[in-house]
Coordinates of C-alpha atoms in Angstrom, one line a residue:
M1 CA 231.4 79.6 20.7
Q2 CA 229.8 81.5 17.9
G3 CA 226.0 81.2 18.0
D4 CA 225.8 80.6 21.7
T5 CA 223.0 82.4 23.4
K6 CA 223.1 83.7 26.9
K7 CA 220.8 81.9 29.4
P8 CA 218.1 84.2 30.6
I9 CA 218.4 85.2 34.2
R10 CA 215.3 84.0 36.1
V11 CA 214.5 85.9 39.3
W12 CA 212.4 84.7 42.2
C13 CA 210.4 86.8 44.5
D14 CA 207.9 85.7 47.2
G15 CA 205.6 87.1 49.7
C16 CA 202.0 87.5 51.0
Y17 CA 201.1 90.4 48.7
D18 CA 198.2 91.1 50.9
M19 CA 196.3 94.3 49.9
C20 CA 198.8 94.3 47.0
H21 CA 199.9 98.0 46.9
F22 CA 202.5 100.0 44.9
G23 CA 205.2 99.1 47.5
H24 CA 204.9 95.5 46.4
A25 CA 204.8 96.5 42.8
N26 CA 207.9 98.6 43.2
S27 CA 209.9 95.7 44.7
L28 CA 208.8 93.5 41.8
R29 CA 209.8 96.2 39.3
Q30 CA 213.3 96.4 40.9
A31 CA 213.5 92.6 40.9
K32 CA 212.6 92.3 37.3
A33 CA 215.3 94.8 36.4
M34 CA 217.9 92.4 37.9
G35 CA 217.1 89.7 35.4
D36 CA 215.1 88.7 32.4
Y37 CA 212.1 86.7 33.7
L38 CA 210.3 87.2 37.0
V39 CA 208.7 84.4 38.9
V40 CA 206.7 85.4 42.0
G41 CA 205.7 82.9 44.7
V42 CA 202.6 83.9 46.7
H43 CA 202.0 82.3 50.1
S44 CA 198.7 80.5 51.0
D45 CA 196.2 81.8 53.6
A46 CA 197.3 79.0 56.0
E47 CA 201.0 80.0 55.8
I48 CA 200.2 83.7 56.4
S49 CA 197.8 83.0 59.3
K50 CA 200.5 80.8 60.9
H51 CA 203.3 83.3 60.6
K52 CA 201.7 86.8 60.5
G53 CA 198.0 86.6 61.3
P54 CA 194.9 86.7 59.2
P55 CA 195.3 88.1 55.6
V56 CA 192.8 90.8 54.4
F57 CA 192.5 89.1 51.0
C58 CA 192.1 85.4 50.4
E59 CA 194.7 83.5 48.4
E60 CA 192.8 83.5 45.1
E61 CA 192.4 87.2 45.3
R62 CA 196.1 87.7 46.0
Y63 CA 197.1 85.4 43.1
K64 CA 195.0 87.4 40.7
M65 CA 196.4 90.8 42.0
V66 CA 200.0 89.7 41.5
R67 CA 199.3 88.3 38.0
A68 CA 198.0 91.8 37.1
I69 CA 201.3 93.6 37.9
K70 CA 203.0 94.4 34.6
W71 CA 206.5 93.3 35.7
V72 CA 205.4 89.7 36.7
D73 CA 205.9 86.9 34.2
E74 CA 204.7 83.9 36.2
V75 CA 203.0 83.3 39.6
I76 CA 203.6 80.2 41.7
E77 CA 200.6 79.6 44.1
G78 CA 201.1 78.4 47.6
A79 CA 204.8 79.2 47.8
P80 CA 206.5 78.1 51.1
Y81 CA 207.0 80.9 53.7
V82 CA 210.7 80.1 54.2
T83 CA 212.7 80.4 50.9
T84 CA 215.2 77.6 50.2
P85 CA 217.6 76.8 47.4
E86 CA 215.4 73.8 46.6
T87 CA 212.5 76.1 45.9
L88 CA 214.6 78.2 43.6
D89 CA 215.9 75.1 41.8
L90 CA 212.4 73.7 41.4
H91 CA 211.3 76.7 39.5
D92 CA 214.6 77.1 37.6
T93 CA 215.4 80.5 39.2
D94 CA 218.9 81.9 39.9
F95 CA 218.3 83.9 43.0
V96 CA 215.7 85.6 45.2
V97 CA 215.2 89.3 45.6
H98 CA 213.6 90.9 48.6
G99 CA 213.4 94.4 50.1
D100 CA 215.8 95.7 52.7
D101 CA 213.3 95.2 55.5
I102 CA 212.9 92.3 57.9
T103 CA 210.7 89.3 57.3
M104 CA 210.4 86.6 60.0
T105 CA 208.6 83.4 60.7
A106 CA 206.3 82.9 63.7
E107 CA 209.4 81.8 65.6
G108 CA 211.2 85.1 64.9
I109 CA 213.6 83.6 62.3
D110 CA 214.7 85.4 59.1
T111 CA 212.7 83.8 56.3
Y112 CA 215.7 84.2 53.9
H113 CA 218.5 83.0 56.2
I114 CA 219.0 79.8 54.2
V115 CA 219.3 81.4 50.7
K116 CA 221.5 84.2 52.2
S117 CA 223.9 81.5 53.5
A118 CA 223.8 79.9 50.0
G119 CA 224.7 83.2 48.3
R120 CA 221.5 83.3 46.3
Y121 CA 219.9 86.4 47.8
K122 CA 219.8 90.0 46.6
E123 CA 218.2 93.1 48.0
C124 CA 216.2 95.9 46.5
K125 CA 215.1 99.2 48.1
R126 CA 211.9 99.0 50.2
T127 CA 209.4 101.7 49.3
Q128 CA 209.1 103.9 52.3
G129 CA 205.7 105.2 53.3
V130 CA 203.4 102.3 52.5
S131 CA 202.7 98.8 54.0
T132 CA 199.7 96.6 54.5
T133 CA 200.1 97.3 58.2
D134 CA 199.8 101.0 57.6
L135 CA 196.8 100.7 55.2
V136 CA 195.0 98.6 57.7
G137 CA 195.8 101.2 60.4
R138 CA 194.2 103.9 58.3
M139 CA 191.0 102.0 58.0
L140 CA 190.9 101.2 61.7
L141 CA 191.4 104.9 62.5
M142 CA 188.6 106.0 60.2
T143 CA 190.1 109.6 59.9
K144 CA 190.7 111.8 56.9
T145 CA 194.2 113.0 57.9
H146 CA 195.8 110.7 55.3
H147 CA 194.6 112.7 52.3
K148 CA 194.5 116.3 53.6
Q149 CA 197.3 118.6 52.4
K150 CA 199.5 115.9 51.1
Y151 CA 200.9 117.5 48.0
S152 CA 204.2 118.8 49.2
V153 CA 207.4 117.0 50.1
S154 CA 207.5 118.1 53.7
K155 CA 208.5 115.3 55.9
E156 CA 206.5 116.8 58.8
E157 CA 203.3 116.7 56.8
T158 CA 203.8 113.3 55.1
G159 CA 204.8 111.8 58.3
E160 CA 201.2 112.3 59.5
I161 CA 199.7 109.8 57.0
G162 CA 198.0 107.1 58.9
V163 CA 199.9 107.7 62.0
D164 CA 199.0 106.8 65.6
S165 CA 200.7 104.9 68.3
S166 CA 199.3 101.5 67.3
T167 CA 199.8 101.6 63.6
R168 CA 203.0 103.5 62.8
S169 CA 206.1 101.4 63.2
P170 CA 209.3 103.3 63.9
W171 CA 211.3 100.2 62.9
T172 CA 210.2 100.0 59.3
G173 CA 209.6 103.7 58.9
V174 CA 206.1 103.5 57.3
S175 CA 204.0 106.6 56.7
Q176 CA 206.9 108.6 55.1
F177 CA 205.9 108.3 51.4
L178 CA 207.3 111.2 49.4
P179 CA 205.9 111.4 45.8
T180 CA 208.4 112.2 43.1
T181 CA 208.3 112.5 39.3
Q182 CA 211.0 109.9 39.1
K183 CA 208.8 107.4 40.9
I184 CA 206.0 108.0 38.4
L185 CA 208.3 107.7 35.5
Q186 CA 209.6 104.4 36.8
F187 CA 206.0 103.0 36.9
S188 CA 204.8 104.5 33.7
A189 CA 205.0 102.5 30.4
G190 CA 206.0 105.8 28.7
K191 CA 204.2 104.8 25.5
E192 CA 202.0 107.0 23.3
P193 CA 199.1 105.4 21.4
N194 CA 199.9 104.3 17.9
P195 CA 198.1 105.9 14.9
G196 CA 194.7 104.2 14.6
D197 CA 194.6 102.9 18.1
R198 CA 191.2 102.8 19.8
I199 CA 191.4 104.9 22.9
V200 CA 189.5 103.7 26.0
Y201 CA 188.9 106.1 28.9
V202 CA 187.8 105.1 32.4
A203 CA 187.6 107.3 35.5
G204 CA 187.2 106.8 39.3
A205 CA 188.9 106.7 42.6
F206 CA 190.6 103.2 42.2
D207 CA 191.2 103.3 46.0
L208 CA 193.0 100.4 47.6
F209 CA 193.5 99.0 44.2
H210 CA 192.0 95.5 44.3
V211 CA 190.7 92.5 42.3
G212 CA 187.4 94.3 41.4
H213 CA 189.5 97.0 39.7
V214 CA 191.6 94.4 37.9
D215 CA 188.5 92.6 36.6
F216 CA 187.0 95.8 35.4
L217 CA 190.2 97.1 33.7
E218 CA 190.8 93.7 32.0
I219 CA 187.4 94.0 30.3
A220 CA 187.9 97.7 29.6
A221 CA 191.2 96.9 27.9
A222 CA 189.4 94.5 25.6
Q223 CA 187.3 97.4 24.3
G224 CA 190.3 99.0 22.6
D225 CA 194.1 99.3 22.3
Y226 CA 195.1 102.0 24.8
V227 CA 193.6 102.5 28.2
I228 CA 193.7 105.8 30.0
V229 CA 192.6 105.9 33.6
G230 CA 191.4 109.3 35.1
L231 CA 192.0 109.4 38.8
H232 CA 189.8 111.9 40.7
H233 CA 191.2 114.3 43.3
D234 CA 191.0 113.2 47.0
Q235 CA 188.4 115.9 47.6
D236 CA 186.1 114.7 44.8
V237 CA 186.4 111.1 46.0
N238 CA 185.5 112.2 49.6
R239 CA 182.5 114.1 48.2
Y240 CA 181.0 111.1 46.5
K241 CA 182.2 108.3 48.9
G242 CA 182.2 110.1 52.2
A243 CA 183.6 108.7 55.5
N244 CA 187.4 108.7 55.4
F245 CA 187.7 107.8 51.7
P246 CA 189.9 107.7 49.8
I247 CA 192.1 105.5 52.1
M248 CA 195.1 106.1 49.7
N249 CA 195.8 109.7 48.6
L250 CA 196.0 110.7 44.9
H251 CA 199.7 110.1 44.4
E252 CA 199.5 106.6 46.0
R253 CA 196.6 105.7 43.8
V254 CA 198.5 106.9 40.7
L255 CA 201.3 104.4 41.3
S256 CA 198.9 101.6 42.2
V257 CA 197.0 102.0 38.9
L258 CA 200.2 102.5 36.8
A259 CA 201.5 99.1 38.0
C260 CA 198.6 97.3 36.4
K261 CA 199.4 95.7 33.1
Y262 CA 196.0 96.7 31.6
V263 CA 196.7 100.4 32.0
S264 CA 198.5 102.5 29.4
E265 CA 198.3 106.0 30.9
V266 CA 196.9 107.9 33.9
V267 CA 195.4 111.4 34.2
I268 CA 196.4 112.7 37.6
G269 CA 193.5 114.6 39.2
A270 CA 191.1 114.1 36.4
P271 CA 187.9 116.2 36.4
Y272 CA 184.9 114.4 37.8
A273 CA 182.9 115.1 34.7
V274 CA 184.2 113.6 31.4
T275 CA 184.3 116.8 29.4
A276 CA 184.3 117.5 25.7
D277 CA 187.8 119.0 26.1
L278 CA 189.1 115.9 27.8
M279 CA 187.6 113.6 25.1
D280 CA 189.0 115.7 22.3
H281 CA 192.4 116.1 23.8
F282 CA 192.9 112.3 24.3
K283 CA 190.9 111.4 21.2
V284 CA 188.8 109.1 23.3
D285 CA 186.8 106.5 21.3
V286 CA 184.8 105.0 24.2
V287 CA 184.3 105.8 27.9
C288 CA 183.6 102.8 30.1
H289 CA 182.1 102.7 33.6
G290 CA 181.3 99.8 35.9
T291 CA 178.0 98.9 37.5
T292 CA 178.6 101.0 40.7
V293 CA 176.2 103.9 41.3
V294 CA 177.3 107.2 39.7
M295 CA 176.8 110.3 41.8
P296 CA 175.8 113.5 39.9
D297 CA 178.3 116.3 39.5
T298 CA 178.1 119.4 41.7
D299 CA 175.8 121.0 39.1
G300 CA 173.4 118.0 39.3
E301 CA 174.4 116.6 35.9
S302 CA 175.7 113.1 35.1
P303 CA 179.5 113.1 34.9
Y304 CA 179.0 111.0 31.7
A305 CA 176.6 113.4 29.9
E306 CA 179.1 114.2 27.2
P307 CA 180.2 110.7 26.2
L308 CA 176.5 109.7 26.4
R309 CA 175.6 112.6 24.0
R310 CA 178.3 111.4 21.6
G311 CA 177.2 107.8 21.8
K312 CA 180.6 106.8 23.2
F313 CA 179.7 105.5 26.6
K314 CA 179.7 101.8 27.5
L315 CA 178.6 100.1 30.7
I316 CA 180.8 97.2 31.8
N317 CA 179.8 94.5 34.2
S318 CA 183.0 92.8 35.5
G319 CA 181.1 90.3 37.5
S320 CA 183.1 91.1 40.6
G321 CA 181.4 92.1 43.9
M322 CA 184.6 93.5 45.4
T323 CA 184.6 97.2 46.3
T324 CA 186.8 99.4 48.5
K325 CA 184.0 99.4 51.0
T326 CA 184.1 95.6 51.1
I327 CA 187.7 95.7 52.1
V328 CA 187.0 98.3 54.9
D329 CA 184.1 96.2 56.1
R330 CA 186.4 93.2 56.3
I331 CA 188.9 95.2 58.4
I332 CA 186.3 96.6 60.7
A333 CA 184.6 93.3 61.2
H334 CA 187.9 91.8 62.4
R335 CA 189.2 95.0 64.1
L336 CA 190.6 93.2 67.1
E337 CA 192.4 90.6 65.1
F338 CA 194.1 93.2 62.8
T339 CA 194.9 95.5 65.7
L340 CA 196.7 92.6 67.5
R341 CA 198.4 91.6 64.2
N342 CA 199.8 95.2 63.9
E343 CA 201.0 95.2 67.5
K344 CA 202.6 91.8 67.1
K345 CA 204.4 92.8 63.9
E346 CA 205.8 96.0 65.5
K347 CA 207.2 94.0 68.5
K348 CA 208.9 91.5 66.1
E349 CA 210.3 94.4 64.1
K350 CA 211.7 96.1 67.2
A351 CA 213.3 92.8 68.5
A352 CA 214.9 92.1 65.0
Y353 CA 216.1 95.7 64.7
E354 CA 217.8 95.6 68.2
A355 CA 219.4 92.3 67.3
F356 CA 220.7 93.7 64.1
V357 CA 222.2 96.7 65.8
K358 CA 223.8 94.5 68.4
Q359 CA 225.3 92.2 65.7
R360 CA 226.7 95.2 63.8
A361 CA 228.2 96.6 67.0
Q362 CA 229.9 93.3 67.8
E363 CA 231.3 93.0 64.3
S364 CA 232.8 96.5 64.5
G365 CA 234.0 96.1 68.0
V366 CA 232.0 99.1 69.2
T367 CA 229.8 98.9 72.4
L368 CA 226.2 99.9 72.2
D369 CA 226.8 102.9 74.5
E370 CA 229.6 104.1 72.2
Q371 CA 227.4 103.6 69.1
H372 CA 224.6 105.7 70.5
A373 CA 226.8 108.4 72.0
P374 CA 226.2 111.9 70.7

């Protein structure tokens, strides 16, 4: 009939979203593209502890992180671990979208088996090369190999990111992240500032993008109309933070920051010092920095000397005590628990993968020996 309007397609996603990284954001981006409105259910701490082991972030932190992802329209707190048609109906959603990896309950049962049977399940591509398990592994290793020489697309080199026998799972294929311009374009808003927009510039490592960063960027965004984030090179971050920082390399940090709804643009490998050329090029109106200690540049000068000279520097207090070091400390303090969690996850993945291969072989009438024959 004339005048009829098409009902918006409402998409459901759910998960732990622990240490919410660009892999999570990419799955939500793909899910949003399958419909018009994206509802994301986030599991409680109790549910995660029961089925996977202790989360790194508490539920309130995880709720806030998911709400900050620019493709998310609505967050449902305390979503059930096993997705059912009843849950989809309760929130008026048409189907659930999940990555093409395996998610299981504590009993080893596919968490999406019910909605799959009901025909209300769709898959998106999993982002290879990043997972909470892998990031936890990098922190437990306390090495610097994950950000050395990682700017080519060589599989041999990128395969070394965060790898050791206890953290790299061959079943999900983590630690194979290959940065591409296409991936950056998919995450970028692709919008230039409008004439007369007030340009805000912030800079830093933004490592293990977390709720402290979100709180800071929300306040920074309120200072103007267009927020540009300068991300420092891995070598610069390591100089002023030491240890094995940054945990995530530059390309990974770019995607993590671009996924945030408060960010308009990112400068990849920004200079540590905010120079006159940078401010003039981007027509920066105000440079913001948080309350964290600022290390001098290699020449001994403040990296914010130029914006201070111009009267365009503003200190922001987000009120958050969260830092990247806080996260690392949490991991180290519970090293045994997280190591066991990683090992348990890998065993579950292996068992599920072998069952999947066996089922496919049976369906095709091919024996396992024939399937693996050279």
